[in-house]
XYZ file of C-alpha atoms in Angstrom:
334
model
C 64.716 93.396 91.901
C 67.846 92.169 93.709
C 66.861 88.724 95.578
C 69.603 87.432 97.647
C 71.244 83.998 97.150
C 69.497 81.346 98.882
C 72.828 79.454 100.297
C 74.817 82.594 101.261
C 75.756 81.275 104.323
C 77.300 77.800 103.866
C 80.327 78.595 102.849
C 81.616 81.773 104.643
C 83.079 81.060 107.791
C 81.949 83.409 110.886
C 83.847 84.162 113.684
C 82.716 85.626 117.223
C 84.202 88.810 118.130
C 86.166 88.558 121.185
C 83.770 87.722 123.888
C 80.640 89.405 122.489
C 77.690 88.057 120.999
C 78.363 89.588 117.349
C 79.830 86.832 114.598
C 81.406 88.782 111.773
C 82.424 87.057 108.764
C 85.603 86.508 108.187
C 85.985 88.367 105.303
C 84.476 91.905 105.701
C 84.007 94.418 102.673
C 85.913 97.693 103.207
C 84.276 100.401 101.034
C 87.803 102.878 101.328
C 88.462 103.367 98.097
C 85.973 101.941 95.307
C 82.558 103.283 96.459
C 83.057 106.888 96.024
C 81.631 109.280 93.671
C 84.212 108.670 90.976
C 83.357 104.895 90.430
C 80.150 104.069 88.765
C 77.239 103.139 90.651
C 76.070 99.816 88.471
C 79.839 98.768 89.564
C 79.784 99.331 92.722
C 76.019 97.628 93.034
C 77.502 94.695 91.294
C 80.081 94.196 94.068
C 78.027 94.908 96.873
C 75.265 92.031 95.545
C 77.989 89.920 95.118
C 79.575 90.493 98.098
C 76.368 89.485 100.661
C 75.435 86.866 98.122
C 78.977 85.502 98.872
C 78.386 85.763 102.658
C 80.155 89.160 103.551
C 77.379 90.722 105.919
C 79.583 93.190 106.867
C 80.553 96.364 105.444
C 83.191 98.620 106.477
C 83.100 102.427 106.583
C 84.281 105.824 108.219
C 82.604 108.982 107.458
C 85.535 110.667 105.088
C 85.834 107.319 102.460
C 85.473 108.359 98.691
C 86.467 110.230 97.244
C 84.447 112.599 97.760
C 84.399 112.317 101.908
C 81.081 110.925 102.987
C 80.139 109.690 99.236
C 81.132 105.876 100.529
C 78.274 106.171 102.710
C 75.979 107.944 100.465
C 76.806 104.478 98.171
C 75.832 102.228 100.466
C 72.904 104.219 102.150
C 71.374 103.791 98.061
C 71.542 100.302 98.591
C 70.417 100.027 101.258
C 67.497 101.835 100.466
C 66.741 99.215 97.221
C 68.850 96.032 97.508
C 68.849 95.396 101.018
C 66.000 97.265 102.300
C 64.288 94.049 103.531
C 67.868 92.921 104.923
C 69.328 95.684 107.485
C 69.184 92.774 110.286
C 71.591 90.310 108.220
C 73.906 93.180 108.161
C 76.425 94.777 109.959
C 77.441 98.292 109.530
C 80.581 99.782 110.682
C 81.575 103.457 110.276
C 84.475 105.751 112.148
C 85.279 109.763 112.688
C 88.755 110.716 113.606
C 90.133 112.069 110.065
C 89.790 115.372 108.475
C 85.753 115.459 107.468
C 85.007 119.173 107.372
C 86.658 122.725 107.382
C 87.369 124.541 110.938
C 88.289 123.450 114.605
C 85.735 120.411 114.879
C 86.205 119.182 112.016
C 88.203 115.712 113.243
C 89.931 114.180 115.771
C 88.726 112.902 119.023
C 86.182 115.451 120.577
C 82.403 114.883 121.905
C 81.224 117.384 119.358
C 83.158 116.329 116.973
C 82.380 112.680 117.082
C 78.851 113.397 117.416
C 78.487 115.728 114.544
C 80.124 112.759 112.498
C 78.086 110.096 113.687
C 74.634 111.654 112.835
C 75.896 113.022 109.577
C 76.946 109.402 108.964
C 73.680 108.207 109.958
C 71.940 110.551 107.009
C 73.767 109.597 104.644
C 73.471 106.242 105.282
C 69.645 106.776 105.778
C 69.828 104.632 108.546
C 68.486 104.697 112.518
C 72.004 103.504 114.003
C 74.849 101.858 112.889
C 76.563 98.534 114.640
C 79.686 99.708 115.079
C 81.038 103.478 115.866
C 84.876 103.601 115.705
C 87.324 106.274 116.960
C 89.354 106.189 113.938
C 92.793 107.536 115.406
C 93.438 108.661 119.132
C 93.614 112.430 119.251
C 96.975 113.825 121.282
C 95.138 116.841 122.525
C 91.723 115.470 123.863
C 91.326 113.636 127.193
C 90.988 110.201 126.372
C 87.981 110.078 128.458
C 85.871 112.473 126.798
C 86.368 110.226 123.119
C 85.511 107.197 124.687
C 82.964 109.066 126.291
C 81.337 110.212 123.246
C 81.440 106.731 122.064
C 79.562 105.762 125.153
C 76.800 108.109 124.586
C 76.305 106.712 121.308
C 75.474 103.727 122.603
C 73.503 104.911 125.215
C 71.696 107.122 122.425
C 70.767 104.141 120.184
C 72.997 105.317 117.652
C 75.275 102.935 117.552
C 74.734 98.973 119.438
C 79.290 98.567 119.472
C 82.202 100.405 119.834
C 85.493 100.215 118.739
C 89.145 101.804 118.106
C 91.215 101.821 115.252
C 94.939 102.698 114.644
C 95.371 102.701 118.825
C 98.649 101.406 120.489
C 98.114 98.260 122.632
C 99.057 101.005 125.301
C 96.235 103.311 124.500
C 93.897 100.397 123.442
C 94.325 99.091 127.351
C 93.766 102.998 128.617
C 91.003 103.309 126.223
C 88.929 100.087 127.241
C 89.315 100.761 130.583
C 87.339 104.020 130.714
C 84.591 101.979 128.784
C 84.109 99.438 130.662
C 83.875 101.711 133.853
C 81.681 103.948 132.125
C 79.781 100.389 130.997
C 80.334 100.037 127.579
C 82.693 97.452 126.531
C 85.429 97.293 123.738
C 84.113 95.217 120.582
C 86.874 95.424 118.205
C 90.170 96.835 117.315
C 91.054 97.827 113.655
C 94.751 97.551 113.186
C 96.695 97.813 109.891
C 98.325 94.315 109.273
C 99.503 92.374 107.259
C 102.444 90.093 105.883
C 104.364 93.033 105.032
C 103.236 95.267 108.148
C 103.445 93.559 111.625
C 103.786 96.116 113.635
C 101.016 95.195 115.999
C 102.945 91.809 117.027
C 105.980 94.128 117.984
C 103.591 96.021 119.840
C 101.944 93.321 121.784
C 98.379 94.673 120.512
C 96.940 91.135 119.781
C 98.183 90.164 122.998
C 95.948 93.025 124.973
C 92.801 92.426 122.905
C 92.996 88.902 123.764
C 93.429 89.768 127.294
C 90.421 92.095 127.504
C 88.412 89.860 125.331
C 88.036 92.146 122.829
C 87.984 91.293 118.767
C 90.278 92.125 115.968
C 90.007 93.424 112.080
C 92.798 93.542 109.871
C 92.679 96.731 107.312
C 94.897 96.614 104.274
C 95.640 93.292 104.693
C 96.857 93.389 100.738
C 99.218 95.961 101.502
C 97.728 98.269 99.252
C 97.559 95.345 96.353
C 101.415 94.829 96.946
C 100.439 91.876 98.150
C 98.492 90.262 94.623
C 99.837 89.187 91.044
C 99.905 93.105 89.631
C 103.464 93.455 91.318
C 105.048 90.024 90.500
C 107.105 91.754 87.332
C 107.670 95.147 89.266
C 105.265 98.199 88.799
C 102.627 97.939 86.125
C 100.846 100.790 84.010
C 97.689 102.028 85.846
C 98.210 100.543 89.398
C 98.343 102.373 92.222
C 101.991 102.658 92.779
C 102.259 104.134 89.135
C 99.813 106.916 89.933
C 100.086 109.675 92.643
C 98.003 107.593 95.371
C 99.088 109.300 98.736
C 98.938 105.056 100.159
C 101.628 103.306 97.814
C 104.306 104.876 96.123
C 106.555 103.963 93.402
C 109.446 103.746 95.600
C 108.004 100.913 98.143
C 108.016 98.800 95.367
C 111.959 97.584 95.287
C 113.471 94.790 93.068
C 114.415 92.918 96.729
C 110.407 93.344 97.454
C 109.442 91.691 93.829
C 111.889 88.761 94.489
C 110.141 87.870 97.677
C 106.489 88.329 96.471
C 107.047 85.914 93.774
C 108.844 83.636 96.570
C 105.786 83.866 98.146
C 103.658 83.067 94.902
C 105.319 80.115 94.503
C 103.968 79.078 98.265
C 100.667 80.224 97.140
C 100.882 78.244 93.476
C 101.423 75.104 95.637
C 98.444 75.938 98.076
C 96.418 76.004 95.029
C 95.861 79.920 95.832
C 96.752 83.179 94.771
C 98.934 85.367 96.035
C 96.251 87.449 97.471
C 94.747 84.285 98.830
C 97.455 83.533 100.770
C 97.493 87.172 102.265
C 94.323 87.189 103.426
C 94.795 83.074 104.835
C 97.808 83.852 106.477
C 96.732 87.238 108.357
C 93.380 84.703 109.865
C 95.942 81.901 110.483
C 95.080 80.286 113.276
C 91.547 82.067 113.772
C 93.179 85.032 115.744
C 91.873 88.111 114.145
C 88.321 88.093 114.070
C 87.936 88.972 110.317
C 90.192 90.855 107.597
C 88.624 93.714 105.605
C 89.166 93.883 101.958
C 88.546 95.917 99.201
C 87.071 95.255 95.456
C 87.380 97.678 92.007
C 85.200 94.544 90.713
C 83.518 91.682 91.602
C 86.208 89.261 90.267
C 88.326 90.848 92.363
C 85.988 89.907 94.988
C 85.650 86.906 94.269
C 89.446 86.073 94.186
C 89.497 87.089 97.939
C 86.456 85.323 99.199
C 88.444 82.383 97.903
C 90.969 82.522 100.579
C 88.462 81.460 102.999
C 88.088 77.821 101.505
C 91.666 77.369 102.885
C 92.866 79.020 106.078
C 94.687 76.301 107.019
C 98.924 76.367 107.456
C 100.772 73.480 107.502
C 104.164 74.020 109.725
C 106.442 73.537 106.944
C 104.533 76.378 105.475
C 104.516 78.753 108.116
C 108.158 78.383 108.515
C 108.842 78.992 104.959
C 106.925 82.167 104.911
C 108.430 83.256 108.209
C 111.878 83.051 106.655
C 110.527 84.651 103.750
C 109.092 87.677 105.856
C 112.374 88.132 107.557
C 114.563 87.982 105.117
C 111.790 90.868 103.441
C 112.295 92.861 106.671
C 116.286 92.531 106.926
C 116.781 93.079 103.235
């Protein structure tokens, strides 16, 4: 019988999410790529133990993570059902529908039906009563924003779900978006953006700006840059990783002699941090306490570990921030 560490909580630092009641920590476990049906399950227990032993209470889903779609859930609804069945109220669920889940016109995107469907489909495979956070995973072109956000309205309203949130929204939409919720009484929670060192697209597109204006909080997705961002790419592309495979997320060709020669620039920051690589990702994309939390992912629970690290030291001195900066420019100019 699982039995959860006694002092999981003294040492991950929580943050509140924008002007809500909900702390998330600020490390969150994503559950994208290493909890599907391909992986094996005493794994993928391993890492989840781990993971709310080392403080992560939060665990990050959408209804088509595998591979297979929907077997992400399925993964964590088991556990929940064993590990954690005394423990659904120190834990906060996430999940999303936006993506391709199913064959046929409702199927994905933004619709009522559509969004729906997914969410109680999510629910039974999660074997769960509601979730704490419903996402719209990607604005839809073609559906009235106000019949999305109004589906994620009637979640709430259902019980299905106590938040809300948007991910992969402009800071255009993301203003449009909230605005229909909170008339329709249902606030914002969170945005989830992709960001990261190597990705900043959301600070050219004032999107931090707006969620700090309508109090709303923040969650940084592939903050590694698809493990660009760790030791495996310090001496180019390595046998087995992702970029040497036929992932559809990182191909061979991202990975250019100019982009080596700044990572291990940026090692040699880390080295003198006393962190990783990684660890000074994930430090440098909470710099500051901004974002509300950073999701990351695990194959194992050393991997884990090495990112739950970062949070001992979030700290930036200026000289180190400007060193990086010129680092990330010269990256982007390059």
């Amino acid at each position: 019988m699982y039995l959860p560490s006694a002092d999981r909580y003294t040492a991950m630092p929580y943050r509140r999410t924008g002007r809500s009641g909900l702390l998330l920590p600020a490390l969150s476990l994503g559950l994208w790529h290493n909890f599907g049906g391909d992986r094996t399950p005493e794994t993928q227990s391993a890492i989840l133990r781990r993971a709310f032993d080392l403080g992560i209470t939060h665990f990050d889903l959408a209804n088509n993570y595998g591979p297979p779609p929907g077997s992400a859930e399925e993964t964590l609804g088991r556990a929940l059902a064993t590990d954690f069945a005394r423990l659904r109220d120190e834990i906060v669920i996430s999940t999303k529908a936006g993506y391709h889940m199913w064959e046929g016109p409702y199927g994905e995107w933004g619709s009522r039906k559509y969004l729906r469907s997914s969410l109680d489909q999510s629910l039974k495979r999660l074997g769960v009563e509601y979730v704490d956070i419903f996402y719209s995973h990607r604005p839809d072109p073609d559906t009235p924003l106000e019949e999305t956000m109004g589906a994620l309205d009637s979640a709430v309203r259902q019980g299905k779900a106590l938040y809300v949130g948007l991910s992969n929204y402009s800071a255009a939409q993301t203003r449009e978006a909230a605005a229909i919720l909170k008339d329709l009484g249902t606030p914002l929670l969170i945005h989830q953006p992709r960001y990261s060192m190597l990705d900043r697209r959301i600070e050219d597109d004032g999107l931090p700006d707006v969620l700090d204006e309508l109090g709303a909080g923040s969650i940084a997705y592939s903050p590694l840059e698809q493990g660009i961002l760790t030791d495996r790419y310090l001496d180019g592309i390595p046998a087995g990783s992702r970029a040497a495979g036929d992932s559809p997320f990182l191909s061979a060709d991202a990975v250019t002699p100019q982009l080596v020669e700044r990572l291990r620039a940026l090692d040699a920051v880390a080295k003198e941090r006393g962190q990783s690589l990684a660890q000074l990702a994930l430090a440098w994309v909470l710099r500051g306490g901004r974002l509300t939390s950073a999701v990351v992912g695990a194959s194992s629970v050393a991997q884990l570990e090495n990112s739950v690290e970062a949070a001992r030291n979030l700290d930036f001195t200026e000289d180190e921030l400007s060193r990086i900066e010129e680092l990330l420019r010269d990256a982007k100019t390059g």
